[in-house]
PDB file of C-alpha atoms in Angstrom:
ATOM      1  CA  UNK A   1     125.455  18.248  48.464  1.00 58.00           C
ATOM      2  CA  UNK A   2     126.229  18.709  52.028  1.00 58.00           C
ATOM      3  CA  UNK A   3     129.343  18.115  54.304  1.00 66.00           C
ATOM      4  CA  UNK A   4     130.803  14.853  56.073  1.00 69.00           C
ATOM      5  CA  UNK A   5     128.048  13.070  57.016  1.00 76.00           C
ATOM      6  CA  UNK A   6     125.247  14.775  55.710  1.00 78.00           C
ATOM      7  CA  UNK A   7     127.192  14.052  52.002  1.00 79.00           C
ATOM      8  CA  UNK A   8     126.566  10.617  52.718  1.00 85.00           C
ATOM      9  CA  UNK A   9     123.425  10.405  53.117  1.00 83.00           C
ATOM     10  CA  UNK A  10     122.484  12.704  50.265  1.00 84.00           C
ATOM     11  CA  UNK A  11     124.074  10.010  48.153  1.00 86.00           C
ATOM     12  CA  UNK A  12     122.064   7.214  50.110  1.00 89.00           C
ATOM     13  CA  UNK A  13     119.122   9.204  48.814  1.00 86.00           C
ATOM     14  CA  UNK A  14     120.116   9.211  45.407  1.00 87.00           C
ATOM     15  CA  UNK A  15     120.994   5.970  44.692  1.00 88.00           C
ATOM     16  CA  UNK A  16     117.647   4.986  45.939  1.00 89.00           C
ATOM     17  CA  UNK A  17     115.974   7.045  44.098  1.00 89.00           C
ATOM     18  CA  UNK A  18     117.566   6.233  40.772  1.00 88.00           C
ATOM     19  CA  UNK A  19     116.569   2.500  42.024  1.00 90.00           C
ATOM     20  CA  UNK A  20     113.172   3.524  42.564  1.00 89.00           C
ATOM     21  CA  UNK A  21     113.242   4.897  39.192  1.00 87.00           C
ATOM     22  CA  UNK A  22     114.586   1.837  37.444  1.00 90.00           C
ATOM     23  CA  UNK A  23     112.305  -0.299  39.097  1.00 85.00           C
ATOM     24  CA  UNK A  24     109.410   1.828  38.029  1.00 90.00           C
ATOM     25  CA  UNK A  25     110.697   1.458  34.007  1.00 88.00           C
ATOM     26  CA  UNK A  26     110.949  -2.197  35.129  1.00 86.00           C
ATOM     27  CA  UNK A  27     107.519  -2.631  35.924  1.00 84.00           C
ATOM     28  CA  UNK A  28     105.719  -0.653  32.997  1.00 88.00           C
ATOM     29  CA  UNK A  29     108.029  -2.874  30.156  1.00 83.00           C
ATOM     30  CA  UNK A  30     106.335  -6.144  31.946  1.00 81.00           C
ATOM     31  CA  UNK A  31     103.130  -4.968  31.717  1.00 82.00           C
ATOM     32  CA  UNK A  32     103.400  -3.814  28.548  1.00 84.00           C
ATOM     33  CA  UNK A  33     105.421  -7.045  26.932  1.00 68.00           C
ATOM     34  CA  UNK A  34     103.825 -10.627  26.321  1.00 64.00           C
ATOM     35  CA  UNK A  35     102.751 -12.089  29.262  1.00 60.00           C
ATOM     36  CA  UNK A  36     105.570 -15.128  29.408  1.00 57.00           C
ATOM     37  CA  UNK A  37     105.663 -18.952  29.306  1.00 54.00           C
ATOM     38  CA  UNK A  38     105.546 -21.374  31.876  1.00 46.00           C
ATOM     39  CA  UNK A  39     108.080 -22.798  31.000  1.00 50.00           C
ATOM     40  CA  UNK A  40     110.406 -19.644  31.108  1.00 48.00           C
ATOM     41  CA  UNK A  41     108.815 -17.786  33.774  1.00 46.00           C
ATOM     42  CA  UNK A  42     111.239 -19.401  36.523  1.00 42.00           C
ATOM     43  CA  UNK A  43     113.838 -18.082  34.132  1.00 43.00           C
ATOM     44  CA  UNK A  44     112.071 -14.596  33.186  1.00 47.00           C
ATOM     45  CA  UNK A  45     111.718 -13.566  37.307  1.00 50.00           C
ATOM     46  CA  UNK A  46     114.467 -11.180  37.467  1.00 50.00           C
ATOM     47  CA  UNK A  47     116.941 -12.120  40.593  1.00 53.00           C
ATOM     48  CA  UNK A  48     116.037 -10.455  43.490  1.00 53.00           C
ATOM     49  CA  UNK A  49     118.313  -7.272  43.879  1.00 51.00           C
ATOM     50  CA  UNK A  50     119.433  -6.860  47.504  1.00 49.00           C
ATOM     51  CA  UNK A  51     121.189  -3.716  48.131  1.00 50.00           C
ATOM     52  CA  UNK A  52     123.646  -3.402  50.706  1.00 50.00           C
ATOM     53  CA  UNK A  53     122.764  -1.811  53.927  1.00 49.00           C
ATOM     54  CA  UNK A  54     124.905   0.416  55.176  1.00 49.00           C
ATOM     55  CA  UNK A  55     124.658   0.841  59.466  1.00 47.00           C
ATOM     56  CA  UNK A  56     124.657   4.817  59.756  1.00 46.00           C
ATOM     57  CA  UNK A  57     127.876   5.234  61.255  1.00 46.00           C
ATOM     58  CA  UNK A  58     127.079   8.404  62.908  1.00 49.00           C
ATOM     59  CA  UNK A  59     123.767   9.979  64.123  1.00 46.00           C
ATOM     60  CA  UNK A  60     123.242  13.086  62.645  1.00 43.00           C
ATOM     61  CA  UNK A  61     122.575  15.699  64.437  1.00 48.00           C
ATOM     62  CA  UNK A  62     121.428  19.423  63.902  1.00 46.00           C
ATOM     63  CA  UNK A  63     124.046  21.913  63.796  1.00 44.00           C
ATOM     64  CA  UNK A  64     122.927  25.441  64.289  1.00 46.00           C
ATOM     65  CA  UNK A  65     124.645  27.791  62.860  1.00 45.00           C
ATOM     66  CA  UNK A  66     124.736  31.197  65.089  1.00 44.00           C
ATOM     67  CA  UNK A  67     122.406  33.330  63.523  1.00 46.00           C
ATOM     68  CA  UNK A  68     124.109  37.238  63.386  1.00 49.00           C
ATOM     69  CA  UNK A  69     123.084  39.131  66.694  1.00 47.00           C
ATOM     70  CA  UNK A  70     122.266  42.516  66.194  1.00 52.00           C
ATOM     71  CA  UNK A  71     124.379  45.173  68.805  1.00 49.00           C
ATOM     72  CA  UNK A  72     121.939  47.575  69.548  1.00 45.00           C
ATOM     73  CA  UNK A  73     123.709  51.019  70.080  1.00 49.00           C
ATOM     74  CA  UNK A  74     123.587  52.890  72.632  1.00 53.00           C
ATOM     75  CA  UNK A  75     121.749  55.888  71.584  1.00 47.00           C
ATOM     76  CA  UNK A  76     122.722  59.313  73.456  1.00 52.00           C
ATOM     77  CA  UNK A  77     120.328  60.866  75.948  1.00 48.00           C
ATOM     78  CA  UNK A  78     120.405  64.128  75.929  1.00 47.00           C
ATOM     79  CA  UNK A  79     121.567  65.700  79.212  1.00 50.00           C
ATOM     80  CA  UNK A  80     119.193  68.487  80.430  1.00 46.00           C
ATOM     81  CA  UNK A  81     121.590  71.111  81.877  1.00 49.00           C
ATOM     82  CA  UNK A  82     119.681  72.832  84.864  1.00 45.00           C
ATOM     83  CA  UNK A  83     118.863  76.770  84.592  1.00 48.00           C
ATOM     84  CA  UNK A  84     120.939  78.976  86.735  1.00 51.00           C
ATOM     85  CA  UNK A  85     119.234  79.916  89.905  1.00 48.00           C
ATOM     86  CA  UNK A  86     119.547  83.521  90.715  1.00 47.00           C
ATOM     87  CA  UNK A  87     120.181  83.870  94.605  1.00 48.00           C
ATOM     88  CA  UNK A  88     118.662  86.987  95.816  1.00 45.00           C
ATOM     89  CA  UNK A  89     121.376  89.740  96.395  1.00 47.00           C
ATOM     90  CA  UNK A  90     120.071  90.871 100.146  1.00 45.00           C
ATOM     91  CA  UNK A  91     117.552  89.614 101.935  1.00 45.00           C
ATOM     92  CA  UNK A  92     116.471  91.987 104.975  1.00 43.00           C
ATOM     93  CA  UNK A  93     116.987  91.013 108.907  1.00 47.00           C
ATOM     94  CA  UNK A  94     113.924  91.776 110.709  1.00 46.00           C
ATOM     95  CA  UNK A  95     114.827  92.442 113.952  1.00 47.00           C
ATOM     96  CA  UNK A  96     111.910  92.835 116.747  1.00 45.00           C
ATOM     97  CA  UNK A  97     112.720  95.247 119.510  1.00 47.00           C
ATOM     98  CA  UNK A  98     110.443  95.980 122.160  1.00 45.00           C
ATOM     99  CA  UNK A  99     108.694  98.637 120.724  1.00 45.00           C
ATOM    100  CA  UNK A 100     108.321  96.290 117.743  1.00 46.00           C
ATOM    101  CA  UNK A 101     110.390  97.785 115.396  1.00 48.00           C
ATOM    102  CA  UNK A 102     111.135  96.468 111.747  1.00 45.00           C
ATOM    103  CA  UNK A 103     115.247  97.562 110.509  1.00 48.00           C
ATOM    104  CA  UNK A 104     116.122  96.373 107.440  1.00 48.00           C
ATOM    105  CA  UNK A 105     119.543  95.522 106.784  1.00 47.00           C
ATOM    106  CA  UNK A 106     119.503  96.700 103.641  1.00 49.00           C
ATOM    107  CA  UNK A 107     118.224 100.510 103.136  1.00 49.00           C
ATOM    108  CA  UNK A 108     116.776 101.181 100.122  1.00 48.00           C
ATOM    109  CA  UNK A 109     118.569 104.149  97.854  1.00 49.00           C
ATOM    110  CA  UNK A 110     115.813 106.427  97.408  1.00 49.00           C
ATOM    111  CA  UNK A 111     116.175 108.004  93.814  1.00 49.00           C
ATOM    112  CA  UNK A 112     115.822 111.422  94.848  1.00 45.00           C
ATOM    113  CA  UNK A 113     115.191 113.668  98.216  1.00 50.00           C
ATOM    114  CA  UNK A 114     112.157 115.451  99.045  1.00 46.00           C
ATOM    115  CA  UNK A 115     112.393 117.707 101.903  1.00 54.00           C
ATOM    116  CA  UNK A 116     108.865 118.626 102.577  1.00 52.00           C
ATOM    117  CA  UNK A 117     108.444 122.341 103.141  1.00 53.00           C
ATOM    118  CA  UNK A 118     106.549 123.275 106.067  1.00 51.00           C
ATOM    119  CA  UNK A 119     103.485 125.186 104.919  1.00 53.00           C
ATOM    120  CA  UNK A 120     103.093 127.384 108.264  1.00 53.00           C
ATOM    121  CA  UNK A 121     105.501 128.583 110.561  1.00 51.00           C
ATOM    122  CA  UNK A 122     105.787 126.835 113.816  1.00 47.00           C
ATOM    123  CA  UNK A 123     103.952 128.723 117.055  1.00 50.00           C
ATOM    124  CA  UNK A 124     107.193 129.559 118.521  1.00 49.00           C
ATOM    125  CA  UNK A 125     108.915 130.937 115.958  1.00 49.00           C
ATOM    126  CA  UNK A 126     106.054 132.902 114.338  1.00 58.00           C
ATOM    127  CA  UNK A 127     106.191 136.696 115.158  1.00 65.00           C
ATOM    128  CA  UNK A 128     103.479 137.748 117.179  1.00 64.00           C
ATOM    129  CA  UNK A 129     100.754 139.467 115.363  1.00 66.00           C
ATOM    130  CA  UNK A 130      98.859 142.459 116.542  1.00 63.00           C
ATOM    131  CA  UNK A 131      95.421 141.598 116.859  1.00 63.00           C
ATOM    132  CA  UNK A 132      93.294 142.576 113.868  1.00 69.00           C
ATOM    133  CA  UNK A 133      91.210 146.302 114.545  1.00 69.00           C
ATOM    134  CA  UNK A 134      87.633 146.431 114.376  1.00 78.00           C
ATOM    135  CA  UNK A 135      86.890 148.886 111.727  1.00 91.00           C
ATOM    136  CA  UNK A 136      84.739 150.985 113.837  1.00 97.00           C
ATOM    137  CA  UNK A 137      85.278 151.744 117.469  1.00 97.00           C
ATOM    138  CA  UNK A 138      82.356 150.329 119.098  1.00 98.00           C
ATOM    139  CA  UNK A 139      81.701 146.464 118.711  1.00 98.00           C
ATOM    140  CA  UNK A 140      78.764 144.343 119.836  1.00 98.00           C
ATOM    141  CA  UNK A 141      79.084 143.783 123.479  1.00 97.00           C
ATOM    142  CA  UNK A 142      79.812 140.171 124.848  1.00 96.00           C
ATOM    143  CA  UNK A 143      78.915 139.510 120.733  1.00 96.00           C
ATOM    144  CA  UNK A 144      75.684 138.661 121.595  1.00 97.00           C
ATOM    145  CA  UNK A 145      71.814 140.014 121.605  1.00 98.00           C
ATOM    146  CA  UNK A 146      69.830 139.109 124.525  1.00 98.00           C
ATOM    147  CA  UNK A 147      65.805 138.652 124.203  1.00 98.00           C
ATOM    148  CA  UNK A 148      63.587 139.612 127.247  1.00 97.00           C
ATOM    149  CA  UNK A 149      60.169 140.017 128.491  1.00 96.00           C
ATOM    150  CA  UNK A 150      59.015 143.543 127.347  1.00 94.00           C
ATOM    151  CA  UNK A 151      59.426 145.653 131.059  1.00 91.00           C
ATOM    152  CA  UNK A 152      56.193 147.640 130.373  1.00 89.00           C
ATOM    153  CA  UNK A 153      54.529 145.021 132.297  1.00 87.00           C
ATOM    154  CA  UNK A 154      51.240 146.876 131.261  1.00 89.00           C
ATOM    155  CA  UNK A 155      51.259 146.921 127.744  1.00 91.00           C
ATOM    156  CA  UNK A 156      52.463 143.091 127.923  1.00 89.00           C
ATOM    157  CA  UNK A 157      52.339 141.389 124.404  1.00 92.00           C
ATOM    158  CA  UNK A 158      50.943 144.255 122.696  1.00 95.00           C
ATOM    159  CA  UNK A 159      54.400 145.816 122.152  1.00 96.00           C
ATOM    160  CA  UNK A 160      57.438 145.039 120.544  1.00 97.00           C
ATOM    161  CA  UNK A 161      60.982 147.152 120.525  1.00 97.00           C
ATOM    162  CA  UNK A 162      64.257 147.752 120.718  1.00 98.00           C
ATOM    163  CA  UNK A 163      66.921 148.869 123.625  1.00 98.00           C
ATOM    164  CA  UNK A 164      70.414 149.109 125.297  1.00 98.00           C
ATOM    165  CA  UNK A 165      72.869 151.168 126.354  1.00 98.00           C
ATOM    166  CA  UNK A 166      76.607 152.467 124.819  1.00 98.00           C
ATOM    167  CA  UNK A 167      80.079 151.711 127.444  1.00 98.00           C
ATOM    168  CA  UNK A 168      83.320 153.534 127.290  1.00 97.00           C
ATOM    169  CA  UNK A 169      86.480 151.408 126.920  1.00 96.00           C
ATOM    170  CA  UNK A 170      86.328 151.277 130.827  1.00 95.00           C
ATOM    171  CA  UNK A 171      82.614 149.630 131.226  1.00 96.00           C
ATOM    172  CA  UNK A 172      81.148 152.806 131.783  1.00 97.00           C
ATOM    173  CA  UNK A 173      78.091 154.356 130.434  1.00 97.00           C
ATOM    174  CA  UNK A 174      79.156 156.333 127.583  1.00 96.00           C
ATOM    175  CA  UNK A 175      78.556 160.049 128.284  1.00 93.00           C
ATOM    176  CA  UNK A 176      79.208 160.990 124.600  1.00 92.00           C
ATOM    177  CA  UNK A 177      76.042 161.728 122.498  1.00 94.00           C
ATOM    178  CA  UNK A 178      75.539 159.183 119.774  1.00 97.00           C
ATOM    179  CA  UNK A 179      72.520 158.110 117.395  1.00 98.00           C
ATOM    180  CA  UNK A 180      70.991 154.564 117.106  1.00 98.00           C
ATOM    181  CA  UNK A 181      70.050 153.843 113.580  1.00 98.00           C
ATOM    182  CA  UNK A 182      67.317 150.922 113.661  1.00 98.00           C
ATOM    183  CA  UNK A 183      65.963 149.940 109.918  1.00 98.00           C
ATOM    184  CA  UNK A 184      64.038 146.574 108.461  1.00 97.00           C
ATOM    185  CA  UNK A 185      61.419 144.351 109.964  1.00 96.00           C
ATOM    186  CA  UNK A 186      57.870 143.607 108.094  1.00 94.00           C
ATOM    187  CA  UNK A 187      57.210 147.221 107.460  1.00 93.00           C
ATOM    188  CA  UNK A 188      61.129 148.265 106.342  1.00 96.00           C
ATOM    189  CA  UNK A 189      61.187 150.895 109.255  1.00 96.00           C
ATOM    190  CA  UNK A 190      63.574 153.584 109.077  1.00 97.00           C
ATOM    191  CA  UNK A 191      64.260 154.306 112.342  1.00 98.00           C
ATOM    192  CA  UNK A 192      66.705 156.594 114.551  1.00 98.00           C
ATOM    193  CA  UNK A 193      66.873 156.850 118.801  1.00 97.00           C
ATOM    194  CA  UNK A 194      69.409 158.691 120.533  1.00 97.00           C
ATOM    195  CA  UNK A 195      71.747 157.015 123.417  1.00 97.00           C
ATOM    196  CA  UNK A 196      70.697 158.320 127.228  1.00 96.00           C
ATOM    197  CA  UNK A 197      67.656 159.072 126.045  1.00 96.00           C
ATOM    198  CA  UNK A 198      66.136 156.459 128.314  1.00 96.00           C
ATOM    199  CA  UNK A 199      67.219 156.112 131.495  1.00 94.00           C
ATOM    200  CA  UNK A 200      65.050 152.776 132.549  1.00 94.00           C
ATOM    201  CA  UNK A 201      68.406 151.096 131.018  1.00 96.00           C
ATOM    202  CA  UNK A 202      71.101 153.201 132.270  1.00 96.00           C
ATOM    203  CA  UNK A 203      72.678 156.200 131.958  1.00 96.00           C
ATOM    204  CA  UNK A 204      73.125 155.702 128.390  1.00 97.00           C
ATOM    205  CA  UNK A 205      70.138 153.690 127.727  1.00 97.00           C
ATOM    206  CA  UNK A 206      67.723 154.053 124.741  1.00 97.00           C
ATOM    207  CA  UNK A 207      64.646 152.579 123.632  1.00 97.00           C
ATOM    208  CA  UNK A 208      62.904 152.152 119.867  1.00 97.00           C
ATOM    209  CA  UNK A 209      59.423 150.801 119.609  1.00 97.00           C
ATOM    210  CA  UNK A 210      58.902 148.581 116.417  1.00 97.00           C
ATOM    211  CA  UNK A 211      55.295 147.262 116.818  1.00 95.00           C
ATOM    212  CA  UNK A 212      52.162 146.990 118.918  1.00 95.00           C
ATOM    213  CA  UNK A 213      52.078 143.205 118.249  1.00 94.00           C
ATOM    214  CA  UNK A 214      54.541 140.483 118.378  1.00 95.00           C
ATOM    215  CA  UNK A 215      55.900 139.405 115.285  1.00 94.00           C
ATOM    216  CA  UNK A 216      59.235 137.191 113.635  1.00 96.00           C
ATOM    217  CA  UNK A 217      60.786 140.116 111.975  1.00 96.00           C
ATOM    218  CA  UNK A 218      64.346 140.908 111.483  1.00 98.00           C
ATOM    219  CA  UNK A 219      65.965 144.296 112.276  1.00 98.00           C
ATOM    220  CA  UNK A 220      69.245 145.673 111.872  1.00 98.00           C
ATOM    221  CA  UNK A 221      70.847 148.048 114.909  1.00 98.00           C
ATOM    222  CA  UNK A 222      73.515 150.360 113.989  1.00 98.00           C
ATOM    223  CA  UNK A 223      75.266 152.621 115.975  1.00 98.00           C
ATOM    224  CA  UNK A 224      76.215 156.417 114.718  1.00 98.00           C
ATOM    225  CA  UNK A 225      78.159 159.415 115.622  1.00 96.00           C
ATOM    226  CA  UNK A 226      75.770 162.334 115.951  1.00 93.00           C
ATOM    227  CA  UNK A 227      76.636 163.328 112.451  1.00 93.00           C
ATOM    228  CA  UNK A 228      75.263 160.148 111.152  1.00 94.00           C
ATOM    229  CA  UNK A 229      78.880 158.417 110.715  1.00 96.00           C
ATOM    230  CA  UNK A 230      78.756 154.653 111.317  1.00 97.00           C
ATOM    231  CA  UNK A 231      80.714 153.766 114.441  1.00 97.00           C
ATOM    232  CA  UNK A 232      79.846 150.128 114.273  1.00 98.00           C
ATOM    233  CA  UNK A 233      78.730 147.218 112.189  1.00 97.00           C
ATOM    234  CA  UNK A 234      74.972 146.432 111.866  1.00 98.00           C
ATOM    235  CA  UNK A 235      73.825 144.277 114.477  1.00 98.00           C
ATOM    236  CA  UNK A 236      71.201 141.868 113.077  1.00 98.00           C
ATOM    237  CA  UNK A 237      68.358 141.184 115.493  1.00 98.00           C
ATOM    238  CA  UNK A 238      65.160 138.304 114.620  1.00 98.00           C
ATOM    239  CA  UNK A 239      62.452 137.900 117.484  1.00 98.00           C
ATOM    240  CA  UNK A 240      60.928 134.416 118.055  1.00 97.00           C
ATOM    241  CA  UNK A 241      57.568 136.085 117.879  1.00 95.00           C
ATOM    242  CA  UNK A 242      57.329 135.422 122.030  1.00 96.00           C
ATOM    243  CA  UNK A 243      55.721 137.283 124.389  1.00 94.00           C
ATOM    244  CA  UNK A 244      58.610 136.238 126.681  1.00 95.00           C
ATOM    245  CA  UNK A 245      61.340 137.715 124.272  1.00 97.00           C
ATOM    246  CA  UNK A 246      59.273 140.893 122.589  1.00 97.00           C
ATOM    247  CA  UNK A 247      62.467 142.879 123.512  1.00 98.00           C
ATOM    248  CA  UNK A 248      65.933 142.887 122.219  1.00 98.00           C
ATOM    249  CA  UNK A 249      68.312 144.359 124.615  1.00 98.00           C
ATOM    250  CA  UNK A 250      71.554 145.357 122.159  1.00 98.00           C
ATOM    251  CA  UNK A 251      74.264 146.776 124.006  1.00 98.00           C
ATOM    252  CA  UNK A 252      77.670 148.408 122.334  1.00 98.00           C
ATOM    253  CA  UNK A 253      81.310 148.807 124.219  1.00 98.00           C
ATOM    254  CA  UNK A 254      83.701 150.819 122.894  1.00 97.00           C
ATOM    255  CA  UNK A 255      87.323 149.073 121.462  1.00 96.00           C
ATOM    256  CA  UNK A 256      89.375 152.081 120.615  1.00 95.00           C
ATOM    257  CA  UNK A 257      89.303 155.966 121.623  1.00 91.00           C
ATOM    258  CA  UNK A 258      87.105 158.234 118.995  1.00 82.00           C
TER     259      UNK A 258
END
């Protein structure tokens, strides 16, 4: 039913309704009754019913109730904890000099030491060494075999040969008898000349023929003891095929005493 003043007027409400009801009844018995007289009709007219009126005392006005407000919690946020930063132990100092040179200030433990071993002996500590023998006692003089004009002006191109002479340890024409083994060429000649056995070259000179014509052969000169021991290596001797060079002058020195 309400409170105060809102009781009131719920009652208000009622009682006219319940009026409202009761008039309603009213009206549906008249109309279904005898109509009335004339001469009763002043009497039959119900008296007018006038209600009292009561002046609202009060204005009614809305109260509003607080409606429940809802707290929101404070939910957590999770706090992100930072990841330890590793600081580098040592950092190196570069230092530039003026011959632009890097030093570390750290130096680097090296996990083992390798002491390189020298693989040859250093010049002044190495013991001298004899020179190495020849293993015969004559060598090729000045290592080299020289190629002239033939000096048989007369024959010209239509000869081809071999020549030289043999030196003592001193430069000197070898007096000694030896033997001049000459083998190979186009034909495989087997050859032999004795030293001083041609002057035109010296005291010790010889000479060996090898063709009437030019030609690009190769020869091998070896000198021999008169026995027919070998005294020196085999001198190798090609010819250009040139008239200008159809004679090899091959010339032995002595290294060593016999």
């Amino acid at each position: 039913m309400g409170r105060g003043t809102a009781r009131i007027y719920n009652i208000i409400s009622l009682v006219f309704l319940v009026l409202s009801f009761l008039w309603i009844l009213f009206v549906i018995s008249r109309m279904i009754g005898p109509a009335p007289t004339v001469e009763n009709q002043a009497a039959a007219l119900p008296t007018a019913l006038v209600l009292p009126t009561l002046p609202p005392t009060n204005t009614p006005t809305a109260t509003l109730f607080p409606t429940e407000t809802m707290t929101p919690t404070q939910t957590e946020t999770p706090t992100v904890t930072p990841t330890e930063t590793i600081a580098p132990t040592s950092s190196a100092t570069i230092t530039t000099t003026a011959a632009a040179t890097f030093t570390p200030t750290t130096t680097p433990t090296p996990p083992f030491t390798f002491t390189p071993t020298p693989s040859e002996t250093p010049a002044e500590s190495a013991t001298p060494q004899p020179p190495t023998l020849s293993p015969f006692p004559f060598d090729l003089r000045n290592n080299e075999v020289l190629y002239v004009p033939n000096i048989n002006t007369s024959i010209g191109c239509a000869w081809q040969g071999i020549a030289g002479q043999v030196f003592d340890m001193g430069g000197n024409p070898l007096p000694t008898p030896l033997r001049v083994h000459i083998y190979g060429g186009p034909d495989n000649l087997e050859l032999y000349q004795n030293t001083a056995s041609n002057t035109n070259y010296g005291p010790s000179g010889w000479e060996q023929p090898v063709g009437t014509i030019i030609n690009t052969g190769t020869y091998y000169v070896q000198l021999e003891s008169a026995g027919g021991t070998p005294v020196s290596q085999a001198v190798q001797v090609t010819f250009p095929g040139d008239c200008n060079a159809n004679l090899a002058l091959v010339n032995f020195i002595q290294n060593r005493p016999l």
